[in-house]
Amino acid sequence: MINIQLELNKLLDYALNNKLIQPADYYYAANRLIDLLKLTEFQKLDITTDYDFYIVMDNILQYAYEQGIIESDTVLYKDLFDSAIMDCLMPRPSEVNQTFWSLYLNDPKEATDYFYNLSQKSNYIRVDLTSKNISWKTPTEYGELDITINVSKPEKDPRDIAKARNLPKTSYPKCVLCRENEGFSGNLNHPSRHNHRIINLKLNNENWFLQYSPYVYYNEHCIVLSEHHVPMKISTDTFKRLLDFVDLFPHYFIGSNADLPIVGGSILSHDHFQGGRYEFAMMKQGFKETFTVKDYPDVEAGIVNWPMSAIRLLSTNKESIIKLSERILTLWKEYSDYEVDIYAYTDDTPHNTITPITRKVNNRYEMTLVLRNNRTTPEHPLGLFHPHSEHHHIKKENIGLIEVMGLAVLPGRLKDEIPLIKHALLTGEDFSSDSDMYKHQAWVESLRRKYDEITENNVDWIIKTEIGEVFKDILAQCGVFKDTKSFMRFIKLI
């Protein structure tokens, strides 16, 4: 039997200790909670023992289900109600913005620390789920690549899928990135955002908003979204916005997914960026070739030592970075080199675009422009500069901004498949009769040929190392230029 009064007292104690509410807010928050849970009174109790926040939340959600307040005990229904509970303990958006910008006046890091902590403690960032992701680093000649098996996003329950089919269609909010999500209750087709808060920004004299990703892949993984529901578009304005952002938050990097299918991110319908406080492997790599641009003597430029085709620009002159980035983008969008299978167009369909990444290093602007092409061929119907079919057993999804920088986000199915691969390597088992695992058969056989001895002591290291090697090879496959000589043919046009 769940003692709901005790659980509510623990939750309020948690909110006070983590500064979600102030002492003056206590009974206001308590009354909002009892209203949500259809109780007639609140009993204040002394909390004298330790408790786990996530167990407290689970108990309250279970109580809500048992009392018929939520109609199902599926993950989705509980998530919808979970955010409503936490919203009872949250400051209003205007208060969050006022606190953020007040702290910013002292130090931008203090402001982002406050907002990141609020996003975690309010359970908007699902720390309990993201901590279940399986992550490691693989050393390569390009530095340590980050590998993450994404198990944090819960799969939909078939019962919820069935119910969602009968819901009336709605276009509000238009997508999960729209500013209208702030405080939205959600439904079976759209996540709840009761406890969602965003920070107002000015980038390139336009209204943009800062939030954190609920499923962070790296430290302080943030999303910066346009006020308007407009499609992704890489342009001169993109470069201006990115540079304005690092002026505001010099301790963060920021980048944009490409704006074309296959080489872009999962959401192309709403212009947005991703950033955070993390140094990826690509950022640590220097130049493998430098070059100068006659009109820009104040810009240091070069080809990054990276498996994808990346140009890096460094300067204290913001305007020079913008103009040179614009020149490179304009040239690249029209560039074809049939010798290396680069076609700018198929009929009137464009193929070339850029993934830009910006940060400040030693008071200089650093703009990295990764050249992308989304052409498909009969041999590679999902994309020529995309993970090729021999690697689809590990990853076949788009290589977006995060992967471009050196962090592989791999599908959750690998969590269950890796133990079976391990067993096969140790026992010699064959996957030829297993329809789900047969996709790994050729790779497993290649590992047996590569390693003279596979034992319990080294098998985990072998699997992790070789998954990292697959990711490295995928990055090379996504590189439009496979050698410096062909890359320099484009560079000379700049």
Short mmCIF file of C-alpha atoms in Angstrom, two decimals:
data_model
loop_
_atom_site.label_atom_id
_atom_site.label_comp_id
_atom_site.label_asym_id
_atom_site.label_seq_id
_atom_site.Cartn_x
_atom_site.Cartn_y
_atom_site.Cartn_z
CA MET A 1 0.00 0.00 0.00
CA ILE A 2 1.54 3.31 -1.12
CA ASN A 3 1.50 6.07 1.51
CA ILE A 4 0.87 8.92 -0.92
CA GLN A 5 1.21 11.62 1.76
CA LEU A 6 4.68 10.35 2.63
CA GLU A 7 5.71 10.23 -1.04
CA LEU A 8 4.46 13.79 -1.63
CA ASN A 9 6.43 15.02 1.39
CA LYS A 10 9.57 13.36 0.02
CA LEU A 11 8.98 14.97 -3.37
CA LEU A 12 8.53 18.41 -1.82
CA ASP A 13 11.66 17.88 0.27
CA TYR A 14 13.53 17.00 -2.93
CA ALA A 15 12.23 20.17 -4.63
CA LEU A 16 13.40 22.35 -1.73
CA ASN A 17 16.83 20.72 -1.51
CA ASN A 18 17.38 21.12 -5.24
CA LYS A 19 16.08 24.70 -5.34
CA LEU A 20 13.18 23.93 -7.65
CA ILE A 21 10.99 25.77 -5.15
CA GLN A 22 11.66 28.21 -2.30
CA PRO A 23 10.23 27.81 1.22
CA ALA A 24 7.57 30.42 0.35
CA ASP A 25 6.39 28.17 -2.51
CA TYR A 26 5.97 25.07 -0.33
CA TYR A 27 2.20 24.98 0.28
CA TYR A 28 1.42 26.38 -3.16
CA ALA A 29 3.33 23.45 -4.69
CA ALA A 30 1.74 20.99 -2.24
CA ASN A 31 -1.75 22.17 -3.18
CA ARG A 32 -1.03 21.85 -6.88
CA LEU A 33 0.13 18.27 -6.27
CA ILE A 34 -2.92 17.21 -4.28
CA ASP A 35 -5.17 18.75 -6.93
CA LEU A 36 -3.36 16.80 -9.65
CA LEU A 37 -3.70 13.58 -7.62
CA LYS A 38 -7.35 14.29 -6.70
CA LEU A 39 -6.66 14.39 -2.94
CA THR A 40 -8.68 16.53 -0.54
CA GLU A 41 -5.89 17.41 1.88
CA PHE A 42 -2.14 17.59 2.40
CA GLN A 43 -0.47 16.32 5.58
CA LYS A 44 2.97 17.76 6.30
CA LEU A 45 5.38 15.11 7.62
CA ASP A 46 8.97 15.22 8.78
CA ILE A 47 11.36 13.46 6.38
CA THR A 48 14.08 11.88 8.50
CA THR A 49 15.33 9.07 6.24
CA ASP A 50 17.08 9.04 2.88
CA TYR A 51 15.08 8.36 -0.24
CA ASP A 52 15.62 7.86 -3.95
CA PHE A 53 13.91 10.47 -6.15
CA TYR A 54 13.17 7.96 -8.93
CA ILE A 55 11.59 5.49 -6.51
CA VAL A 56 9.45 8.30 -5.10
CA MET A 57 8.30 9.19 -8.62
CA ASP A 58 7.59 5.55 -9.44
CA ASN A 59 5.46 5.23 -6.29
CA ILE A 60 3.45 8.36 -7.10
CA LEU A 61 2.91 7.20 -10.68
CA GLN A 62 1.83 3.75 -9.49
CA TYR A 63 -0.62 5.38 -7.05
CA ALA A 64 -2.04 7.52 -9.89
CA TYR A 65 -2.59 4.39 -11.97
CA GLU A 66 -4.18 2.43 -9.11
CA GLN A 67 -6.56 5.34 -8.42
CA GLY A 68 -7.56 5.58 -12.09
CA ILE A 69 -6.00 9.04 -12.49
CA ILE A 70 -3.97 7.75 -15.43
CA GLU A 71 -5.66 5.12 -17.56
CA SER A 72 -2.71 2.85 -18.29
CA ASP A 73 0.54 1.81 -16.64
CA THR A 74 2.53 2.04 -19.89
CA VAL A 75 5.76 4.05 -20.02
CA LEU A 76 4.16 6.65 -22.27
CA TYR A 77 1.19 7.35 -19.99
CA LYS A 78 3.50 7.53 -16.98
CA ASP A 79 5.83 9.93 -18.82
CA LEU A 80 2.89 12.20 -19.65
CA PHE A 81 1.86 12.34 -15.99
CA ASP A 82 5.46 12.48 -14.71
CA SER A 83 6.07 15.86 -16.37
CA ALA A 84 2.77 17.21 -15.00
CA ILE A 85 3.90 16.27 -11.48
CA MET A 86 7.25 18.02 -11.90
CA ASP A 87 5.62 21.13 -13.36
CA CYS A 88 3.97 21.63 -9.96
CA LEU A 89 7.48 22.19 -8.63
CA MET A 90 8.83 24.36 -11.43
CA PRO A 91 9.30 28.13 -11.72
CA ARG A 92 7.43 29.91 -14.51
CA PRO A 93 9.29 30.49 -17.80
CA SER A 94 9.70 34.21 -17.07
CA GLU A 95 11.29 33.43 -13.69
CA VAL A 96 13.71 30.95 -15.29
CA ASN A 97 14.74 33.56 -17.86
CA GLN A 98 15.11 36.26 -15.22
CA THR A 99 17.34 34.04 -13.06
CA PHE A 100 19.37 32.87 -16.07
CA TRP A 101 20.17 36.34 -17.37
CA SER A 102 20.82 37.67 -13.87
CA LEU A 103 23.47 34.97 -13.37
CA TYR A 104 24.77 35.58 -16.90
CA LEU A 105 25.78 39.13 -15.96
CA ASN A 106 28.29 37.65 -13.55
CA ASP A 107 29.45 34.70 -15.66
CA PRO A 108 27.87 32.90 -18.65
CA LYS A 109 28.98 29.58 -17.13
CA GLU A 110 26.95 30.29 -13.99
CA ALA A 111 23.87 30.85 -16.14
CA THR A 112 24.22 27.61 -18.10
CA ASP A 113 25.13 25.69 -14.92
CA TYR A 114 21.87 26.90 -13.34
CA PHE A 115 19.76 26.01 -16.37
CA TYR A 116 21.39 22.61 -16.91
CA ASN A 117 20.92 21.73 -13.23
CA LEU A 118 17.28 22.85 -13.37
CA SER A 119 16.70 20.72 -16.49
CA GLN A 120 18.17 17.68 -14.72
CA LYS A 121 16.56 18.12 -11.32
CA SER A 122 13.14 18.77 -12.87
CA ASN A 123 13.44 15.39 -14.63
CA TYR A 124 13.25 17.05 -18.05
CA ILE A 125 16.67 15.59 -18.81
CA ARG A 126 16.06 11.93 -18.11
CA VAL A 127 19.23 11.13 -16.19
CA ASP A 128 17.75 7.81 -15.07
CA LEU A 129 17.41 6.75 -18.72
CA THR A 130 20.53 8.31 -20.26
CA SER A 131 22.67 6.67 -17.58
CA LYS A 132 21.64 3.32 -19.10
CA ASN A 133 23.31 4.16 -22.42
CA ILE A 134 26.36 1.97 -23.07
CA SER A 135 29.37 4.13 -23.88
CA TRP A 136 33.09 3.73 -24.45
CA LYS A 137 35.99 5.31 -26.31
CA THR A 138 37.97 3.68 -29.12
CA PRO A 139 41.55 4.92 -29.75
CA THR A 140 42.29 5.52 -33.45
CA GLU A 141 44.77 7.49 -35.53
CA TYR A 142 42.18 10.30 -35.38
CA GLY A 143 42.02 10.34 -31.61
CA GLU A 144 39.53 8.67 -29.31
CA LEU A 145 36.16 8.15 -30.97
CA ASP A 146 33.11 8.15 -28.69
CA ILE A 147 30.75 5.19 -29.05
CA THR A 148 27.26 5.19 -27.51
CA ILE A 149 24.57 2.54 -27.77
CA ASN A 150 21.37 4.49 -27.33
CA VAL A 151 19.00 2.66 -25.00
CA SER A 152 17.56 5.75 -23.29
CA LYS A 153 14.58 6.41 -25.58
CA PRO A 154 11.81 4.00 -24.52
CA GLU A 155 10.04 2.08 -27.26
CA LYS A 156 6.31 2.66 -27.60
CA ASP A 157 4.00 0.10 -26.05
CA PRO A 158 1.76 -1.61 -28.66
CA ARG A 159 -1.28 -0.62 -26.56
CA ASP A 160 -0.33 3.05 -26.88
CA ILE A 161 0.28 2.72 -30.61
CA ALA A 162 -3.20 1.25 -31.05
CA LYS A 163 -4.85 4.05 -29.04
CA ALA A 164 -2.86 6.76 -30.83
CA ARG A 165 -4.37 5.73 -34.18
CA ASN A 166 -7.78 6.86 -32.94
CA LEU A 167 -6.69 10.29 -31.72
CA PRO A 168 -7.84 13.32 -33.74
CA LYS A 169 -5.08 14.79 -35.92
CA THR A 170 -3.61 18.04 -34.70
CA SER A 171 -0.82 20.33 -35.87
CA TYR A 172 -0.19 21.98 -32.51
CA PRO A 173 2.67 22.14 -31.80
CA LYS A 174 3.88 21.65 -35.37
CA CYS A 175 6.91 19.65 -34.21
CA VAL A 176 8.81 18.72 -31.03
CA LEU A 177 11.16 21.73 -31.47
CA CYS A 178 8.56 24.49 -31.72
CA ARG A 179 8.60 27.04 -28.90
CA GLU A 180 4.91 26.23 -28.31
CA ASN A 181 6.04 22.99 -26.65
CA GLU A 182 6.90 24.88 -23.45
CA GLY A 183 4.30 23.69 -20.92
CA PHE A 184 2.39 21.55 -23.48
CA SER A 185 0.64 18.60 -21.83
CA GLY A 186 1.38 16.17 -24.66
CA ASN A 187 -0.56 13.17 -25.91
CA LEU A 188 0.08 9.68 -27.26
CA ASN A 189 1.53 11.18 -30.45
CA HIS A 190 3.49 14.03 -28.90
CA PRO A 191 5.70 14.06 -25.77
CA SER A 192 4.61 15.99 -22.72
CA ARG A 193 6.50 19.21 -22.09
CA HIS A 194 4.88 20.38 -18.83
CA ASN A 195 8.32 20.74 -17.19
CA HIS A 196 10.04 22.14 -20.28
CA ARG A 197 11.65 25.57 -20.08
CA ILE A 198 13.50 27.55 -22.76
CA ILE A 199 15.80 30.58 -22.63
CA ASN A 200 15.19 33.56 -24.93
CA LEU A 201 18.18 34.48 -27.13
CA LYS A 202 19.01 37.00 -29.82
CA LEU A 203 21.09 35.56 -32.66
CA ASN A 204 21.67 37.65 -35.79
CA ASN A 205 19.00 40.03 -34.42
CA GLU A 206 16.43 37.21 -34.51
CA ASN A 207 14.56 35.41 -31.73
CA TRP A 208 16.01 32.00 -30.92
CA PHE A 209 15.67 29.78 -27.86
CA LEU A 210 18.04 27.62 -25.82
CA GLN A 211 17.02 24.32 -24.28
CA TYR A 212 18.72 21.06 -23.33
CA SER A 213 18.12 17.74 -25.01
CA PRO A 214 16.04 15.42 -22.77
CA TYR A 215 18.24 12.53 -23.98
CA VAL A 216 21.73 14.03 -23.70
CA TYR A 217 24.50 12.31 -25.66
CA TYR A 218 27.32 14.39 -24.17
CA ASN A 219 27.91 17.00 -21.47
CA GLU A 220 25.39 19.87 -21.52
CA HIS A 221 23.95 18.74 -24.86
CA CYS A 222 21.82 21.73 -25.82
CA ILE A 223 19.47 22.58 -28.68
CA VAL A 224 19.05 26.09 -30.07
CA LEU A 225 15.83 26.53 -32.00
CA SER A 226 14.33 29.14 -34.25
CA GLU A 227 11.28 31.11 -33.18
CA HIS A 228 9.65 30.07 -36.45
CA HIS A 229 8.79 26.63 -37.79
CA VAL A 230 10.91 26.97 -40.93
CA PRO A 231 13.03 24.28 -42.64
CA MET A 232 16.72 23.82 -42.03
CA LYS A 233 18.80 25.99 -44.36
CA ILE A 234 22.57 26.47 -44.36
CA SER A 235 23.30 30.06 -45.40
CA THR A 236 25.28 33.15 -44.48
CA ASP A 237 22.72 33.77 -41.74
CA THR A 238 23.60 30.34 -40.29
CA PHE A 239 27.23 31.38 -39.87
CA LYS A 240 26.20 34.69 -38.27
CA ARG A 241 23.91 32.92 -35.79
CA LEU A 242 26.53 30.34 -34.83
CA LEU A 243 29.18 33.01 -34.23
CA ASP A 244 26.75 35.15 -32.23
CA PHE A 245 26.03 32.11 -30.05
CA VAL A 246 29.70 31.50 -29.18
CA ASP A 247 30.03 35.21 -28.39
CA LEU A 248 27.23 34.75 -25.86
CA PHE A 249 28.52 31.39 -24.57
CA PRO A 250 32.25 31.10 -25.29
CA HIS A 251 32.46 27.92 -23.18
CA TYR A 252 30.10 26.09 -25.58
CA PHE A 253 30.49 24.83 -29.14
CA ILE A 254 27.57 24.96 -31.55
CA GLY A 255 26.91 23.35 -34.90
CA SER A 256 24.18 22.68 -37.42
CA ASN A 257 23.09 19.53 -39.13
CA ALA A 258 23.18 19.71 -42.91
CA ASP A 259 19.99 20.84 -44.60
CA LEU A 260 19.49 17.98 -47.09
CA PRO A 261 18.03 14.49 -46.57
CA ILE A 262 20.44 11.56 -45.97
CA VAL A 263 23.25 13.85 -44.76
CA GLY A 264 20.99 15.91 -42.46
CA GLY A 265 19.56 15.18 -39.03
CA SER A 266 16.27 13.54 -38.11
CA ILE A 267 14.38 16.87 -38.07
CA LEU A 268 14.73 18.97 -41.22
CA SER A 269 11.41 20.80 -40.84
CA HIS A 270 12.51 23.19 -38.04
CA ASP A 271 15.72 25.21 -38.20
CA HIS A 272 17.85 24.42 -35.17
CA PHE A 273 21.39 23.89 -33.91
CA GLN A 274 23.03 21.63 -31.32
CA GLY A 275 25.81 22.55 -28.93
CA GLY A 276 27.22 21.96 -25.49
CA ARG A 277 30.29 21.83 -23.29
CA TYR A 278 32.24 18.96 -24.79
CA GLU A 279 35.37 18.52 -26.90
CA PHE A 280 34.90 15.89 -29.59
CA ALA A 281 37.69 13.97 -31.26
CA MET A 282 37.41 16.07 -34.42
CA MET A 283 37.97 19.26 -32.44
CA LYS A 284 41.25 17.93 -31.06
CA GLN A 285 42.65 17.15 -34.51
CA GLY A 286 45.00 19.57 -36.23
CA PHE A 287 45.61 20.24 -39.91
CA LYS A 288 46.94 17.69 -42.37
CA GLU A 289 47.31 20.44 -44.97
CA THR A 290 47.20 24.23 -44.64
CA PHE A 291 46.39 26.82 -47.25
CA THR A 292 46.04 30.58 -47.54
CA VAL A 293 43.27 32.63 -49.12
CA LYS A 294 44.53 35.78 -50.80
CA ASP A 295 41.69 38.05 -49.70
CA TYR A 296 41.79 36.82 -46.09
CA PRO A 297 45.30 37.18 -44.67
CA ASP A 298 43.83 37.28 -41.14
CA VAL A 299 42.37 33.76 -41.46
CA GLU A 300 44.35 30.60 -40.74
CA ALA A 301 42.91 27.81 -42.90
CA GLY A 302 43.51 24.15 -43.51
CA ILE A 303 42.18 20.65 -44.12
CA VAL A 304 41.47 18.89 -40.84
CA ASN A 305 43.15 15.54 -40.18
CA TRP A 306 39.82 13.73 -40.07
CA PRO A 307 38.20 10.88 -42.06
CA MET A 308 35.45 13.20 -43.31
CA SER A 309 36.24 16.15 -45.58
CA ALA A 310 36.54 19.15 -43.27
CA ILE A 311 37.93 22.67 -43.73
CA ARG A 312 38.80 24.69 -40.62
CA LEU A 313 39.02 28.48 -40.42
CA LEU A 314 40.50 30.38 -37.47
CA SER A 315 40.55 34.14 -36.92
CA THR A 316 39.89 36.91 -34.42
CA ASN A 317 37.97 38.66 -37.20
CA LYS A 318 34.35 37.55 -37.07
CA GLU A 319 33.44 39.19 -40.39
CA SER A 320 36.28 37.41 -42.19
CA ILE A 321 35.08 34.04 -40.90
CA ILE A 322 31.53 34.79 -42.07
CA LYS A 323 32.54 35.95 -45.55
CA LEU A 324 35.02 33.15 -46.17
CA SER A 325 32.52 30.54 -44.92
CA GLU A 326 29.95 32.03 -47.30
CA ARG A 327 32.44 31.80 -50.19
CA ILE A 328 33.21 28.15 -49.44
CA LEU A 329 29.51 27.27 -49.14
CA THR A 330 28.68 28.99 -52.44
CA LEU A 331 31.55 27.26 -54.27
CA TRP A 332 30.80 23.86 -52.76
CA LYS A 333 27.09 23.92 -53.62
CA GLU A 334 28.00 24.19 -57.32
CA TYR A 335 31.10 21.95 -57.28
CA SER A 336 31.32 18.71 -59.25
CA ASP A 337 34.32 16.41 -59.67
CA TYR A 338 33.25 13.41 -61.68
CA GLU A 339 36.62 11.76 -61.15
CA VAL A 340 35.70 11.22 -57.48
CA ASP A 341 31.92 10.77 -57.98
CA ILE A 342 30.97 14.24 -56.74
CA TYR A 343 27.95 15.58 -58.62
CA ALA A 344 26.48 18.90 -57.49
CA TYR A 345 23.13 18.13 -59.14
CA THR A 346 21.02 15.38 -60.60
CA ASP A 347 18.85 17.31 -63.05
CA ASP A 348 17.63 20.15 -60.79
CA THR A 349 18.08 18.31 -57.48
CA PRO A 350 21.00 19.72 -55.42
CA HIS A 351 23.35 17.35 -53.60
CA ASN A 352 26.04 19.49 -51.97
CA THR A 353 25.75 21.17 -48.58
CA ILE A 354 27.79 21.75 -45.41
CA THR A 355 27.74 20.73 -41.75
CA PRO A 356 29.19 23.78 -39.91
CA ILE A 357 30.62 23.66 -36.36
CA THR A 358 31.78 26.70 -34.40
CA ARG A 359 33.57 27.39 -31.13
CA LYS A 360 36.00 29.86 -29.60
CA VAL A 361 39.58 28.76 -28.94
CA ASN A 362 42.08 31.12 -27.29
CA ASN A 363 39.90 34.13 -28.20
CA ARG A 364 39.78 33.11 -31.86
CA TYR A 365 36.70 32.01 -33.77
CA GLU A 366 37.00 28.47 -35.08
CA MET A 367 34.66 27.49 -37.91
CA THR A 368 34.83 23.92 -39.21
CA LEU A 369 32.99 23.28 -42.47
CA VAL A 370 32.37 19.61 -43.22
CA LEU A 371 31.54 19.06 -46.90
CA ARG A 372 28.53 16.81 -47.54
CA ASN A 373 26.88 15.24 -50.59
CA ASN A 374 23.64 13.24 -50.51
CA ARG A 375 23.72 11.61 -53.95
CA THR A 376 22.46 8.04 -54.23
CA THR A 377 23.52 5.39 -56.76
CA PRO A 378 22.15 1.96 -57.76
CA GLU A 379 24.99 0.38 -55.77
CA HIS A 380 24.36 2.64 -52.75
CA PRO A 381 20.61 3.46 -52.77
CA LEU A 382 20.71 4.93 -49.25
CA GLY A 383 23.56 7.27 -50.15
CA LEU A 384 26.99 7.12 -51.75
CA PHE A 385 28.53 9.20 -48.94
CA HIS A 386 26.60 7.35 -46.24
CA PRO A 387 27.26 4.14 -44.25
CA HIS A 388 27.69 1.41 -46.86
CA SER A 389 25.74 -1.84 -46.70
CA GLU A 390 28.60 -3.88 -45.20
CA HIS A 391 28.31 -1.73 -42.06
CA HIS A 392 24.51 -1.66 -41.76
CA HIS A 393 24.65 -4.44 -39.17
CA ILE A 394 26.18 -1.80 -36.86
CA LYS A 395 24.66 1.42 -38.19
CA LYS A 396 22.62 2.34 -41.25
CA GLU A 397 21.09 5.60 -39.99
CA ASN A 398 22.13 9.08 -41.16
CA ILE A 399 25.49 10.48 -40.10
CA GLY A 400 24.45 13.79 -38.57
CA LEU A 401 26.25 16.54 -36.70
CA ILE A 402 27.06 14.49 -33.59
CA GLU A 403 28.55 11.60 -35.57
CA VAL A 404 30.45 13.98 -37.86
CA MET A 405 32.35 15.26 -34.80
CA GLY A 406 33.26 11.73 -33.66
CA LEU A 407 30.45 10.38 -31.48
CA ALA A 408 28.66 7.32 -32.82
CA VAL A 409 25.02 7.05 -31.74
CA LEU A 410 24.29 3.38 -32.35
CA PRO A 411 20.88 1.64 -32.30
CA GLY A 412 19.61 0.15 -29.04
CA ARG A 413 19.27 -3.33 -30.60
CA LEU A 414 23.05 -3.74 -30.20
CA LYS A 415 22.62 -3.97 -26.43
CA ASP A 416 20.98 -7.38 -26.92
CA GLU A 417 23.00 -8.40 -29.97
CA ILE A 418 26.50 -7.85 -28.56
CA PRO A 419 26.20 -10.66 -25.94
CA LEU A 420 25.19 -13.03 -28.78
CA ILE A 421 28.16 -11.87 -30.87
CA LYS A 422 30.41 -12.44 -27.86
CA HIS A 423 29.03 -15.96 -27.40
CA ALA A 424 29.55 -16.73 -31.09
CA LEU A 425 33.16 -15.53 -31.01
CA LEU A 426 33.93 -17.68 -27.98
CA THR A 427 32.13 -20.83 -29.12
CA GLY A 428 32.40 -20.72 -32.91
CA GLU A 429 28.61 -20.54 -33.22
CA ASP A 430 27.23 -19.76 -36.67
CA PHE A 431 24.41 -17.25 -37.30
CA SER A 432 23.37 -18.75 -40.64
CA SER A 433 20.09 -20.08 -39.22
CA ASP A 434 19.32 -16.95 -37.16
CA SER A 435 17.41 -14.42 -39.26
CA ASP A 436 17.94 -11.59 -36.77
CA MET A 437 21.66 -12.15 -36.21
CA TYR A 438 22.71 -13.28 -39.69
CA LYS A 439 23.50 -9.65 -40.57
CA HIS A 440 26.56 -9.95 -38.27
CA GLN A 441 27.83 -13.25 -39.75
CA ALA A 442 30.40 -11.86 -42.22
CA TRP A 443 31.75 -9.45 -39.60
CA VAL A 444 32.08 -12.18 -36.95
CA GLU A 445 33.96 -14.36 -39.45
CA SER A 446 36.32 -11.49 -40.25
CA LEU A 447 37.07 -11.03 -36.53
CA ARG A 448 37.90 -14.74 -36.21
CA ARG A 449 40.37 -14.38 -39.08
CA LYS A 450 41.88 -11.18 -37.67
CA TYR A 451 42.53 -12.35 -34.09
CA ASP A 452 44.64 -15.45 -33.41
CA GLU A 453 43.17 -15.87 -29.96
CA ILE A 454 39.74 -14.80 -28.67
CA THR A 455 39.16 -15.49 -24.98
CA GLU A 456 36.95 -14.38 -22.12
CA ASN A 457 39.77 -11.98 -21.20
CA ASN A 458 39.88 -10.09 -24.49
CA VAL A 459 36.56 -10.67 -26.26
CA ASP A 460 34.83 -7.56 -24.84
CA TRP A 461 37.81 -5.39 -25.81
CA ILE A 462 37.82 -6.90 -29.31
CA ILE A 463 34.12 -6.21 -29.88
CA LYS A 464 34.31 -2.62 -28.62
CA THR A 465 37.50 -1.91 -30.57
CA GLU A 466 36.08 -3.33 -33.79
CA ILE A 467 32.78 -1.46 -33.44
CA GLY A 468 34.89 1.69 -33.11
CA GLU A 469 36.81 0.69 -36.26
CA VAL A 470 33.52 0.23 -38.11
CA PHE A 471 32.48 3.74 -37.08
CA LYS A 472 35.81 5.15 -38.24
CA ASP A 473 35.32 3.46 -41.61
CA ILE A 474 31.76 4.83 -41.83
CA LEU A 475 33.11 8.36 -41.31
CA ALA A 476 35.57 7.77 -44.16
CA GLN A 477 32.75 6.51 -46.38
CA CYS A 478 30.88 9.75 -45.66
CA GLY A 479 33.91 11.82 -46.64
CA VAL A 480 33.44 13.27 -50.13
CA PHE A 481 37.18 13.42 -50.82
CA LYS A 482 39.13 10.23 -50.15
CA ASP A 483 42.59 11.82 -50.52
CA THR A 484 44.26 15.19 -50.09
CA LYS A 485 45.07 15.51 -53.81
CA SER A 486 41.42 15.51 -54.89
CA PHE A 487 40.49 17.74 -51.92
CA MET A 488 43.08 20.31 -53.00
CA ARG A 489 41.42 20.62 -56.41
CA PHE A 490 38.46 22.16 -54.60
CA ILE A 491 40.63 24.16 -52.19
CA LYS A 492 42.37 25.92 -55.09
CA LEU A 493 39.04 27.40 -56.17
CA ILE A 494 38.68 29.19 -52.84
#
